[in-house]
C-alpha positions as a printed NumPy array, in Angstrom:
array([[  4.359,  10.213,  -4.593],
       [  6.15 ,   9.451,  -7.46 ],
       [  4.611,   6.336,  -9.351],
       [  7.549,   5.015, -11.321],
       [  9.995,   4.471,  -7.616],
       [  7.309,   3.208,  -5.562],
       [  6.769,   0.577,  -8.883],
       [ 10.146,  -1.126,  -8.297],
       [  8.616,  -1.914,  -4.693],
       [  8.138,  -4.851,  -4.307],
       [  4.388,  -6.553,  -4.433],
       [  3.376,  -2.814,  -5.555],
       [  1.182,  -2.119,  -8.803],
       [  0.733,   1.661,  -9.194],
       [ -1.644,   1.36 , -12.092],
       [ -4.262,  -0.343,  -9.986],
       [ -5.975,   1.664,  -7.05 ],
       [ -5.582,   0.031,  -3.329],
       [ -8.22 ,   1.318,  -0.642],
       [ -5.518,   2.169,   1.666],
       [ -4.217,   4.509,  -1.109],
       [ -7.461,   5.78 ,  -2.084],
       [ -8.363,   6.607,   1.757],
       [ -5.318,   8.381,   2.253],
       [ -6.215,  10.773,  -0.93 ],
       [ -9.199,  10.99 ,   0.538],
       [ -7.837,  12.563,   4.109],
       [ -5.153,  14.707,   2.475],
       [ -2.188,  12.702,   2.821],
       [  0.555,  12.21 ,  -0.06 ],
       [  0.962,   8.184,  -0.346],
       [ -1.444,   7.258,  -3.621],
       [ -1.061,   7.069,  -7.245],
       [ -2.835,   8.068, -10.071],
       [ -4.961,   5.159,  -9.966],
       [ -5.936,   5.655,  -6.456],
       [ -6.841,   9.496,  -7.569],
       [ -9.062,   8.601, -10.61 ],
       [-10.831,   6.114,  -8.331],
       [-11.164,   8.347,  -5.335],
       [-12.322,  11.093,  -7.703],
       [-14.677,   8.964,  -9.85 ],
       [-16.649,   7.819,  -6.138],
       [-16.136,  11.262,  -5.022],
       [-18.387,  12.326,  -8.391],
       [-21.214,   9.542,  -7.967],
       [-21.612,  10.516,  -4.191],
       [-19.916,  13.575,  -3.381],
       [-19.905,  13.039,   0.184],
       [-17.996,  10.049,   0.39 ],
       [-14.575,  12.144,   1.621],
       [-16.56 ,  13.626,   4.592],
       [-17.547,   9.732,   5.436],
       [-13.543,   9.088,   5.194],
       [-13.135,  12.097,   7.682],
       [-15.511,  11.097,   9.945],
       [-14.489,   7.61 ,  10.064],
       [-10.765,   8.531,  10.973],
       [-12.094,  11.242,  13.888],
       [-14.174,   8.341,  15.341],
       [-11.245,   6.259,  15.242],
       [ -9.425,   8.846,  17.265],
       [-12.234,   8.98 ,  19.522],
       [-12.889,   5.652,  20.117],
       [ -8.885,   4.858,  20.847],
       [ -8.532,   7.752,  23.66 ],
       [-12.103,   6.142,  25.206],
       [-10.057,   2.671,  25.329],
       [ -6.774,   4.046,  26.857],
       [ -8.337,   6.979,  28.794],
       [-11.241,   5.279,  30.188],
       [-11.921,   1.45 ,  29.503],
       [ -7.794,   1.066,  30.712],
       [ -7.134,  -0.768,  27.568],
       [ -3.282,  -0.915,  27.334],
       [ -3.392,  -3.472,  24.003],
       [ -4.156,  -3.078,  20.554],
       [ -4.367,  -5.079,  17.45 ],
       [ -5.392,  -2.623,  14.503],
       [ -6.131,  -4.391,  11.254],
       [ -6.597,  -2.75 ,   8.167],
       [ -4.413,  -0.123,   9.708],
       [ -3.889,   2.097,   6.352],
       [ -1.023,   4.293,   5.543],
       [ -0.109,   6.533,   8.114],
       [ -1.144,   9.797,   8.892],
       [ -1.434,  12.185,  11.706],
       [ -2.75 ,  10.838,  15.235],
       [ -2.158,   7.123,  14.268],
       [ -3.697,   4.427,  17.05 ],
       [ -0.281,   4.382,  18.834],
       [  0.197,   7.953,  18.965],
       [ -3.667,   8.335,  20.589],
       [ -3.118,   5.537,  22.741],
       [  0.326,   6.507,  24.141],
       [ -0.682,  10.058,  24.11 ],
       [ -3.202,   8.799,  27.571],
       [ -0.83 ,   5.683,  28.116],
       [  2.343,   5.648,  27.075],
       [  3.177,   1.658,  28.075],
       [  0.243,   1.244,  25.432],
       [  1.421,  -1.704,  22.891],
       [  0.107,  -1.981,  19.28 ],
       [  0.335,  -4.507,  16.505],
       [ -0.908,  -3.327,  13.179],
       [ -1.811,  -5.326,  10.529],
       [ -2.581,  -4.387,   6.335],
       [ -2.078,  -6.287,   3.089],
       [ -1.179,  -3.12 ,   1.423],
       [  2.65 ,  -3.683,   0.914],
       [  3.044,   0.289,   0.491],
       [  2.017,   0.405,   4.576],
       [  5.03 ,  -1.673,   5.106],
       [  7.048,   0.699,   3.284],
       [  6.183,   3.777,   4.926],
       [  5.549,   1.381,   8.473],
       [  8.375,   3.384,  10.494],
       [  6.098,   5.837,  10.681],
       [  3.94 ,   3.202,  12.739],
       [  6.436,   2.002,  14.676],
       [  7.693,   5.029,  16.064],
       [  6.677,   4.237,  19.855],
       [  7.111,   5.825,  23.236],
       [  9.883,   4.658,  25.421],
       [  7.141,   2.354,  27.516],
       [  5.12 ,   0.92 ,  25.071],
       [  5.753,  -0.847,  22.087],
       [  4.659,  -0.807,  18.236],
       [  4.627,  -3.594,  15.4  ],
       [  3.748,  -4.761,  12.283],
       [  2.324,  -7.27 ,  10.436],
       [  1.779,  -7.913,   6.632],
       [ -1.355, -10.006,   6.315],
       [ -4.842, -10.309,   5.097],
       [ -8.236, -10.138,   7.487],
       [ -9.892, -12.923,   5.095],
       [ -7.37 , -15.117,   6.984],
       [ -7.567, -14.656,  10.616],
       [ -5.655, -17.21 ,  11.95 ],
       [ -2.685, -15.955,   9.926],
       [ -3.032, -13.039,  11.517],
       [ -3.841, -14.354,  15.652],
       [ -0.603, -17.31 ,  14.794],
       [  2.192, -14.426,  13.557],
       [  5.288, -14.781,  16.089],
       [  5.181, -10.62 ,  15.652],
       [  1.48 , -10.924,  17.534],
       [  2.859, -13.013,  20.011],
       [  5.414, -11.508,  20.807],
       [  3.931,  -8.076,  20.998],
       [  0.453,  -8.856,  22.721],
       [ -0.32 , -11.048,  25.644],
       [ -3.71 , -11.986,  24.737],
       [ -4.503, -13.632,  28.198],
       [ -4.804,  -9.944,  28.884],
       [ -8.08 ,  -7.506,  27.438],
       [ -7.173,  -6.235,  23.537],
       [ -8.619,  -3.47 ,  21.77 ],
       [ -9.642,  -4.74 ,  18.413],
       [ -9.564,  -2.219,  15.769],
       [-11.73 ,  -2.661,  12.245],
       [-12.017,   0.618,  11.304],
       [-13.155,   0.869,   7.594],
       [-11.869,  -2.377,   6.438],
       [-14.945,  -5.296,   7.167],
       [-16.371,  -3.775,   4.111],
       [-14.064,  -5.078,   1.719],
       [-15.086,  -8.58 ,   3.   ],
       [-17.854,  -8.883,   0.022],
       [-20.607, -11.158,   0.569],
       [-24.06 , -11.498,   2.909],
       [-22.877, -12.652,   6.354],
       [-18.847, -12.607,   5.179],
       [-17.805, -10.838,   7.943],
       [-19.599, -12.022,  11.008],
       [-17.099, -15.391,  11.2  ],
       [-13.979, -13.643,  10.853],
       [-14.983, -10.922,  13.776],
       [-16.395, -13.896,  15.809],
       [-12.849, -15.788,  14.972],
       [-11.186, -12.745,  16.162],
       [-12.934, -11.909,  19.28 ],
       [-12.836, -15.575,  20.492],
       [ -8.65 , -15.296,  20.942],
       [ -9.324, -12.558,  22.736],
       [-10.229, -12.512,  26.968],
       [-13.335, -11.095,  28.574],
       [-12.448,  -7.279,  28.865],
       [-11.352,  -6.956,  25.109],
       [-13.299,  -4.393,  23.198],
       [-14.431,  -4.035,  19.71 ],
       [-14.35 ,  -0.912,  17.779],
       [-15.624,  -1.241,  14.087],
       [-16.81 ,   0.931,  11.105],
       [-18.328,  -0.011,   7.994],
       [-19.787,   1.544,   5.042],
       [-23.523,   1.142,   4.44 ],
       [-26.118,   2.433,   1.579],
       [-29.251,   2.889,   4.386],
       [-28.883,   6.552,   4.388],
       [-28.67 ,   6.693,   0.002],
       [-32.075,   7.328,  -2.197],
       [-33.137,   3.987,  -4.154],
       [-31.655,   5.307,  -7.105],
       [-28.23 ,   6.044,  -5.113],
       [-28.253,   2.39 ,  -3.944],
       [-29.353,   0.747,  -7.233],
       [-26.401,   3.232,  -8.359],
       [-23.782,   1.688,  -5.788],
       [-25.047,  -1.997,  -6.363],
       [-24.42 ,  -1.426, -10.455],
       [-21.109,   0.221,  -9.885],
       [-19.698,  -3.089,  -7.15 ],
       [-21.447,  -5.826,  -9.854],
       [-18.874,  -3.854, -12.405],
       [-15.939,  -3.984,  -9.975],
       [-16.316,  -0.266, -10.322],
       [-16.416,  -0.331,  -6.637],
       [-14.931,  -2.746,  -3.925],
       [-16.846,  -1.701,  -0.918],
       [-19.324,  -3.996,   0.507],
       [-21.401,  -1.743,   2.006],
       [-24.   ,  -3.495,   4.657],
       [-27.392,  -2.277,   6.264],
       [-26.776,  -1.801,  10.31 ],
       [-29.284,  -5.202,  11.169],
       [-25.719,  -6.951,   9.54 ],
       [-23.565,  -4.466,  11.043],
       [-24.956,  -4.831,  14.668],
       [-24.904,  -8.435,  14.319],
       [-21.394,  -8.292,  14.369],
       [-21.794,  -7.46 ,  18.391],
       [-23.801,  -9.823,  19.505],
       [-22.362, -11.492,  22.654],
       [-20.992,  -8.202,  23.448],
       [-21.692,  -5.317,  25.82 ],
       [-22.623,  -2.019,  23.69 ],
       [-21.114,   1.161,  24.763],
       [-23.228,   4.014,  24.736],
       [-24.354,   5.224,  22.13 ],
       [-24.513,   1.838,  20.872],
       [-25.413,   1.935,  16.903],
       [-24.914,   4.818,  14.992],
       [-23.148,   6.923,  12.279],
       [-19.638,   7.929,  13.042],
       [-20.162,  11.415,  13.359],
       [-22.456,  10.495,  16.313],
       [-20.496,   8.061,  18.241],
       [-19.473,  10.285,  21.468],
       [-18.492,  13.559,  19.452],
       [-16.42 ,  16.176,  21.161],
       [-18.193,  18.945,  22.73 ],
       [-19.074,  21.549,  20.334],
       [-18.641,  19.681,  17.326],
       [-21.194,  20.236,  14.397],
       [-23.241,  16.464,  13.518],
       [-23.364,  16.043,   9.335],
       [-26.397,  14.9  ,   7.968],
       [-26.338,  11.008,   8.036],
       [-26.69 ,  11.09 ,   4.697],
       [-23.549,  13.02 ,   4.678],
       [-21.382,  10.248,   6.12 ],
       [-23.007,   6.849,   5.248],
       [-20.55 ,   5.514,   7.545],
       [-22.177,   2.492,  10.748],
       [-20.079,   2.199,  13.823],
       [-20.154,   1.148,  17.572],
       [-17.783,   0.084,  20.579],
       [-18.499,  -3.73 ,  22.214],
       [-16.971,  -5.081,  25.247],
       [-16.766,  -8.946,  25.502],
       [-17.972,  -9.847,  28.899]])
């Protein structure tokens, strides 16, 4: 991408580095700046692993949408935290088992927005959209006309977090806003979440990972899975509840990573 074109975008700084930029280095794709590089390289050199987490954590997203459309009959979908698009995006897994699937995605990245008719590129019968907001203010998000007019929420939604509650820093941070989310929704509505954690790093890998977030070195908030499974209580665990992304329902043949390989909690919840 060329740094000085995308500058005169509006709400766009280059010369810092943006998760959803770095994440997209991280998978391959082409939308990040140098900034986004040097920090995906530096966290790349500290824990070399951390792009096989990122790969992981998009396959289980893939997963865990064709279990919603394909099996749970989930025809809704509000994906926050969405990320810059790349190949099989929510919509395209979704429509792919049902195409009158409808999707609102949501980022604060300003880039998405830019490259968001790549999102919005739905099948005849179902419908795409796209909202520019922030998950530290839910009701922003759940009160956008776009939502409304997108969703019917009397009706189950799949609620997407993949990879994004850990940028809500703080012990406990992100338990409200999920719980704010989930209670708009109806009984039927699933969960799907992934967060980084530290439980599978050495003590001197997460003294390491503290240092480098009290520096701002870092802006992952990475949580132990008592905090991440708290996040699901009230709801109804798919099998295999708890566990590393890698392991949640992989396809048949595929080859698990060490779990200290992907660092990476996730699970699927229905609200009863």
């Amino acid at each position: 991408m060329d740094d000085t074109s995308a500058a005169a975008a509006p709400g766009i700084d280059p010369s810092v580095a943006h998760p959803a930029r770095r994440y997209n280095y991280w998978l391959g794709g082409k939308d990040h700046f140098a900034a986004d590089r040097a920090s995906g390289d530096e966290l790349e050199r500290l824990f070399p692993k951390v792009r096989d987490g990122a790969i992981a954590n998009r396959a289980m997203l893939q997963r865990a949408t064709r279990f919603l459309a394909a099996e749970a009959g989930i025809r809704q979908f509000l994906d926050i935290g969405t990320g810059l698009p790349t190949a099989d995006n929510t919509h395209e897994v979704a429509q792919r088992h049902a195409p009158e699937s409808r999707i609102v995605y949501v980022d604060n990245d300003p880039l998405v927005m830019v490259h968001a008719r790549a999102l919005l590129n739905s099948s005849p019968e179902g419908r795409t959209a796209y909202i520019e907001a922030d998950l530290n203010d839910p009701d922003a998000i759940l009160g956008d006309p776009i939502l409304a007019d997108t969703l019917d929420l009397s009706r189950p939604v799949g609620l997407m977090l993949i990879a994004v509650l850990h940028f809500i820093h703080g012990d406990g941070a992100a338990k409200p806003i999920v719980g704010r989310l989930l209670d708009a929704l109806p009984s039927g509505s699933y969960l799907v979440a992934t967060h980084a954690t530290s439980d599978f790093g050495t003590p001197e890998q997460q003294a390491l990972y503290r240092q480098l977030v009290e520096q701002g070195k870092s802006d992952v908030w990475t949580r132990p899975r008592e905090e991440f499974a708290a996040l699901f209580d009230g709801l109804e665990l798919i099998e295999p509840g708890v566990v590393p992304a890698s392991e949640w329902r992989p396809d048949p043949g595929a080859v698990i990573p060490e779990r200290s390989d992907i660092n990476v909690w996730t699970a699927v919840g229905r609200k009863p």
